[in-house]
Amino acid sequence: MGCGGGAGGDARGAEGSAGVWVGGDGDGGGAREEGREFWAEMYADVQYNGDGMLVIDRVKKPWKNEDVEKHVTQQLTTQSVTATDGNTVRLPVKDHPLSLCCHSDSPGCGEIVKTARTVVDKFNKEHGYS
């Protein structure tokens, strides 16, 4: 599986694999050109800066469950995040399938996954996906 970055890059990977795009304004063009399915990706446990780029912490900080819930809910319902500068940043995923990533090296990762799963299940039920 390939992974493009933010507002640029392409989604190249092994033949027959899906293309994954990390937030931003990716439209799956690279994956489509290669005849692969395109998936957009968002994060339950990573913040974004005001330019819509991921903020990568050298040492991961713990997340409160209510912050994970708010962060994931906002991404799913509005295709946006509240950036570290307080501004809202659009993460247009259109109608592409969506991958929500939770990192195993985040402190409290088990609770992050449980909280994110609860939000996703609620969203799916409300929108007829489950």
Coordinates of N, CA and C in Angstrom, one line a residue:
M1 N 0.8 -1.2 0.0 CA 0.0 0.0 0.0 C 0.9 1.2 0.0
G2 N 0.6 2.2 -0.9 CA 1.4 3.4 -0.9 C 0.7 4.5 -0.1
C3 N 1.5 5.5 0.2 CA 0.9 6.7 1.0 C 1.4 8.0 0.4
G4 N 0.5 8.8 -0.1 CA 0.9 10.1 -0.5 C 0.9 11.1 0.7
G5 N 1.5 12.3 0.5 CA 1.5 13.2 1.6 C 0.7 14.5 1.4
G6 N 0.1 14.9 2.5 CA -0.6 16.2 2.6 C -1.3 16.7 1.3
A7 N -0.7 17.8 0.7 CA -1.3 18.4 -0.4 C -0.6 18.0 -1.7
G8 N 0.2 17.0 -1.7 CA 0.9 16.6 -2.9 C 1.3 15.1 -2.8
G9 N 2.0 14.7 -3.9 CA 2.5 13.3 -3.9 C 1.5 12.4 -4.6
D10 N 1.9 11.2 -4.8 CA 1.0 10.2 -5.5 C 0.9 9.0 -4.6
A11 N -0.1 8.2 -5.0 CA -0.3 7.0 -4.1 C 0.1 5.7 -4.9
R12 N 1.4 5.5 -4.9 CA 1.9 4.3 -5.6 C 2.2 3.2 -4.6
G13 N 2.0 2.0 -5.1 CA 2.2 0.8 -4.3 C 2.2 -0.4 -5.2
A14 N 2.2 -1.6 -4.6 CA 2.3 -2.8 -5.3 C 1.0 -2.9 -6.3
E15 N 1.2 -3.6 -7.4 CA 0.2 -3.8 -8.3 C -1.0 -4.5 -7.6
G16 N -2.2 -3.9 -7.9 CA -3.4 -4.4 -7.3 C -3.7 -3.9 -5.9
S17 N -2.8 -3.1 -5.3 CA -3.1 -2.5 -4.0 C -3.9 -1.2 -4.1
A18 N -4.4 -0.8 -3.0 CA -5.2 0.4 -2.9 C -4.2 1.6 -2.8
G19 N -4.6 2.8 -3.2 CA -3.9 4.0 -3.0 C -4.4 4.7 -1.8
V20 N -3.6 5.1 -0.9 CA -4.0 5.9 0.3 C -3.5 7.3 0.3
W21 N -4.3 8.2 0.6 CA -3.9 9.6 0.6 C -4.1 10.2 2.0
V22 N -3.1 10.9 2.5 CA -3.2 11.5 3.8 C -3.8 12.9 3.7
G23 N -5.1 13.0 4.2 CA -5.7 14.3 4.3 C -5.6 15.2 3.1
G24 N -5.6 16.5 3.3 CA -5.3 17.5 2.3 C -6.3 17.4 1.2
D25 N -5.8 17.9 0.0 CA -6.7 18.0 -1.2 C -6.4 16.9 -2.2
G26 N -5.9 15.7 -1.8 CA -5.7 14.6 -2.7 C -7.0 14.1 -3.3
D27 N -6.9 13.8 -4.6 CA -8.1 13.3 -5.2 C -8.0 11.9 -5.7
G28 N -6.9 11.2 -5.4 CA -6.7 9.8 -5.8 C -6.2 9.7 -7.2
G29 N -5.8 10.8 -7.9 CA -5.4 10.7 -9.3 C -4.4 9.7 -9.6
G30 N -3.3 9.6 -8.7 CA -2.3 8.6 -8.9 C -2.8 7.2 -8.9
A31 N -3.6 6.9 -7.9 CA -4.2 5.6 -7.8 C -5.1 5.2 -9.0
R32 N -5.9 6.2 -9.3 CA -6.8 5.9 -10.5 C -6.1 5.7 -11.8
E33 N -5.0 6.5 -12.0 CA -4.2 6.4 -13.2 C -3.6 5.0 -13.3
E34 N -3.4 4.4 -12.2 CA -2.8 3.0 -12.2 C -3.8 1.9 -12.0
G35 N -5.1 2.3 -12.1 CA -6.2 1.4 -12.0 C -6.4 0.8 -10.6
R36 N -6.0 1.5 -9.6 CA -6.2 1.0 -8.2 C -7.3 1.8 -7.5
E37 N -7.9 1.2 -6.5 CA -8.9 1.9 -5.7 C -8.2 2.9 -4.8
F38 N -8.8 4.1 -4.6 CA -8.3 5.1 -3.8 C -9.0 5.2 -2.5
W39 N -8.2 5.3 -1.4 CA -8.8 5.5 0.0 C -8.1 6.8 0.6
A40 N -9.0 7.6 1.2 CA -8.5 8.8 1.9 C -8.1 8.3 3.3
E41 N -7.2 9.0 4.0 CA -6.8 8.6 5.4 C -6.9 9.8 6.3
M42 N -7.4 9.6 7.5 CA -7.4 10.6 8.6 C -6.9 9.9 9.8
Y43 N -6.6 10.7 10.8 CA -5.9 10.3 12.0 C -6.7 10.6 13.3
A44 N -6.8 9.6 14.2 CA -7.5 9.8 15.5 C -6.6 10.4 16.5
D45 N -5.2 10.3 16.3 CA -4.3 10.7 17.3 C -3.1 11.5 16.8
V46 N -3.4 12.3 15.8 CA -2.4 13.2 15.3 C -3.1 14.5 15.0
Q47 N -2.4 15.6 15.3 CA -2.9 16.9 15.1 C -2.4 17.4 13.7
Y48 N -3.1 18.5 13.2 CA -2.7 19.1 12.0 C -2.4 20.6 12.3
N49 N -1.4 21.1 11.5 CA -1.1 22.5 11.6 C -2.1 23.4 10.7
G50 N -1.9 24.7 10.7 CA -2.8 25.6 10.0 C -2.7 25.4 8.5
D51 N -1.7 24.8 8.0 CA -1.5 24.5 6.6 C -2.1 23.1 6.2
G52 N -2.7 22.4 7.1 CA -3.3 21.1 6.9 C -2.2 20.0 6.8
M53 N -1.0 20.3 7.3 CA 0.0 19.2 7.4 C 0.0 18.6 8.7
L54 N 0.3 17.3 8.8 CA 0.4 16.6 10.1 C 1.5 17.1 10.9
V55 N 1.2 17.2 12.2 CA 2.2 17.6 13.2 C 2.7 16.3 13.8
I56 N 4.0 16.0 13.5 CA 4.6 14.8 14.0 C 5.4 15.1 15.2
D57 N 5.0 14.5 16.3 CA 5.7 14.7 17.6 C 6.8 13.7 17.7
R58 N 8.0 14.3 18.1 CA 9.2 13.4 18.4 C 8.8 12.3 19.4
V59 N 8.1 12.8 20.5 CA 7.6 11.9 21.5 C 6.1 12.1 21.6
K60 N 5.4 11.0 21.3 CA 4.0 11.2 21.3 C 3.4 11.5 22.6
K61 N 2.4 12.4 22.6 CA 1.8 12.9 23.8 C 0.4 12.1 24.0
P62 N 0.0 11.9 25.2 CA -1.3 11.2 25.4 C -2.4 12.1 25.0
W63 N -3.5 11.4 24.6 CA -4.8 12.1 24.2 C -5.8 11.8 25.2
K64 N -6.6 12.8 25.6 CA -7.8 12.5 26.5 C -8.9 11.9 25.6
N65 N -9.7 11.0 26.1 CA -10.7 10.3 25.3 C -11.7 11.3 24.7
E66 N -12.0 12.4 25.5 CA -13.0 13.4 24.9 C -12.3 14.2 23.8
D67 N -11.0 14.3 23.8 CA -10.3 15.0 22.7 C -10.3 14.1 21.4
V68 N -10.1 12.8 21.6 CA -10.1 11.9 20.5 C -11.5 11.9 19.9
E69 N -12.5 11.8 20.8 CA -13.9 11.8 20.3 C -14.2 13.0 19.5
K70 N -13.9 14.2 20.0 CA -14.1 15.4 19.2 C -13.4 15.5 17.9
H71 N -12.1 15.1 17.9 CA -11.2 15.1 16.8 C -11.7 14.2 15.7
V72 N -12.1 13.0 16.0 CA -12.6 12.0 15.0 C -14.0 12.4 14.5
T73 N -14.8 12.8 15.4 CA -16.2 13.3 15.0 C -16.1 14.4 14.1
Q74 N -15.3 15.4 14.3 CA -15.2 16.6 13.4 C -14.7 16.1 12.1
Q75 N -13.7 15.2 12.0 CA -13.2 14.8 10.7 C -14.3 14.0 9.9
L76 N -15.0 13.2 10.6 CA -16.1 12.4 9.9 C -17.3 13.2 9.5
T77 N -17.7 14.2 10.3 CA -18.9 14.9 10.0 C -18.7 16.1 9.2
T78 N -17.5 16.8 9.3 CA -17.3 18.0 8.5 C -16.2 18.0 7.5
Q79 N -15.4 16.8 7.5 CA -14.2 16.7 6.7 C -13.3 17.9 6.9
S80 N -13.1 18.1 8.2 CA -12.2 19.2 8.7 C -11.6 18.8 10.0
V81 N -10.6 19.6 10.5 CA -10.0 19.5 11.8 C -9.8 20.9 12.3
T82 N -9.7 21.0 13.7 CA -9.3 22.2 14.3 C -7.7 22.1 14.4
A83 N -7.0 23.0 13.7 CA -5.6 22.9 13.7 C -5.0 23.4 15.0
T84 N -3.7 23.2 15.1 CA -3.0 23.6 16.3 C -3.0 25.1 16.6
D85 N -3.3 25.9 15.5 CA -3.4 27.4 15.6 C -4.8 27.8 15.9
G86 N -5.7 26.8 16.0 CA -7.1 27.2 16.3 C -8.0 27.3 15.1
N87 N -7.4 27.4 13.9 CA -8.2 27.6 12.7 C -8.8 26.2 12.3
T88 N -9.8 26.3 11.5 CA -10.4 25.0 10.9 C -9.8 24.8 9.6
V89 N -9.3 23.6 9.4 CA -8.6 23.2 8.1 C -9.5 22.1 7.5
R90 N -9.8 22.3 6.2 CA -10.6 21.4 5.4 C -9.8 20.2 5.0
L91 N -10.4 19.0 5.1 CA -9.7 17.7 4.7 C -10.7 17.0 3.8
P92 N -10.9 17.5 2.6 CA -11.9 17.0 1.7 C -11.6 15.6 1.2
V93 N -12.4 14.7 1.6 CA -12.3 13.3 1.2 C -13.3 12.9 0.2
K94 N -14.2 13.8 -0.1 CA -15.3 13.6 -1.0 C -16.1 12.3 -0.7
D95 N -16.3 11.5 -1.6 CA -17.0 10.2 -1.4 C -16.1 9.0 -1.4
H96 N -14.8 9.2 -1.2 CA -13.9 8.1 -1.2 C -14.0 7.3 0.0
P97 N -13.7 6.0 0.0 CA -13.6 5.2 1.2 C -12.6 5.9 2.1
L98 N -12.8 5.7 3.4 CA -11.9 6.4 4.4 C -11.2 5.4 5.3
S99 N -10.0 5.6 5.6 CA -9.2 4.9 6.5 C -8.9 5.8 7.7
L100 N -9.2 5.3 8.9 CA -8.9 6.1 10.1 C -7.8 5.4 10.9
C101 N -6.6 6.1 11.0 CA -5.4 5.5 11.6 C -5.3 5.9 13.0
C102 N -5.0 4.9 13.8 CA -4.7 5.0 15.3 C -3.3 4.4 15.4
H103 N -2.4 5.1 16.0 CA -1.0 4.6 16.2 C -0.8 3.8 17.4
S104 N -0.1 2.7 17.3 CA 0.1 1.8 18.4 C 1.1 2.3 19.4
D105 N 1.9 3.3 19.0 CA 2.9 3.9 19.9 C 2.4 5.1 20.6
S106 N 1.1 5.5 20.4 CA 0.6 6.6 21.2 C 0.3 6.1 22.6
P107 N 0.6 7.0 23.6 CA 0.3 6.6 24.9 C -1.2 6.4 25.1
G108 N -1.7 5.3 25.7 CA -3.1 5.0 25.8 C -3.7 4.6 24.5
C109 N -3.0 3.9 23.6 CA -3.5 3.6 22.3 C -4.7 2.7 22.3
G110 N -4.8 1.8 23.3 CA -6.0 1.0 23.4 C -7.3 1.8 23.6
E111 N -7.2 2.8 24.5 CA -8.4 3.7 24.7 C -8.6 4.6 23.5
I112 N -7.6 5.0 22.8 CA -7.7 5.8 21.5 C -8.5 5.0 20.5
V113 N -8.1 3.7 20.3 CA -8.8 2.8 19.4 C -10.3 2.6 19.8
K114 N -10.5 2.3 21.1 CA -11.9 2.1 21.6 C -12.8 3.4 21.3
T115 N -12.2 4.5 21.6 CA -13.0 5.8 21.5 C -13.2 6.0 20.0
A116 N -12.2 5.9 19.2 CA -12.4 6.1 17.7 C -13.4 5.1 17.1
R117 N -13.3 3.8 17.6 CA -14.3 2.8 17.1 C -15.7 3.2 17.5
T118 N -15.9 3.7 18.7 CA -17.2 4.1 19.1 C -17.8 5.2 18.2
V119 N -16.9 6.2 17.9 CA -17.3 7.3 17.1 C -17.7 6.8 15.7
V120 N -16.8 6.0 15.1 CA -17.0 5.4 13.8 C -18.3 4.6 13.7
D121 N -18.5 3.8 14.7 CA -19.7 3.0 14.7 C -21.0 3.8 14.8
K122 N -21.0 4.9 15.6 CA -22.1 5.8 15.7 C -22.3 6.5 14.3
F123 N -21.2 7.0 13.7 CA -21.3 7.7 12.4 C -21.9 6.7 11.4
N124 N -21.4 5.5 11.3 CA -21.9 4.5 10.3 C -23.3 4.2 10.5
K125 N -23.8 4.1 11.8 CA -25.2 3.8 12.0 C -26.1 4.9 11.6
E126 N -25.6 6.1 12.0 CA -26.4 7.3 11.6 C -26.5 7.5 10.1
H127 N -25.6 7.0 9.3 CA -25.5 7.3 7.9 C -25.9 6.0 7.1
G128 N -26.4 5.0 7.8 CA -26.8 3.8 7.1 C -25.7 2.9 6.6
Y129 N -24.5 3.0 7.1 CA -23.4 2.1 6.6 C -23.2 0.8 7.4
S130 N -24.0 0.7 8.5 CA -23.8 -0.6 9.2 C -25.0 -1.4 9.3

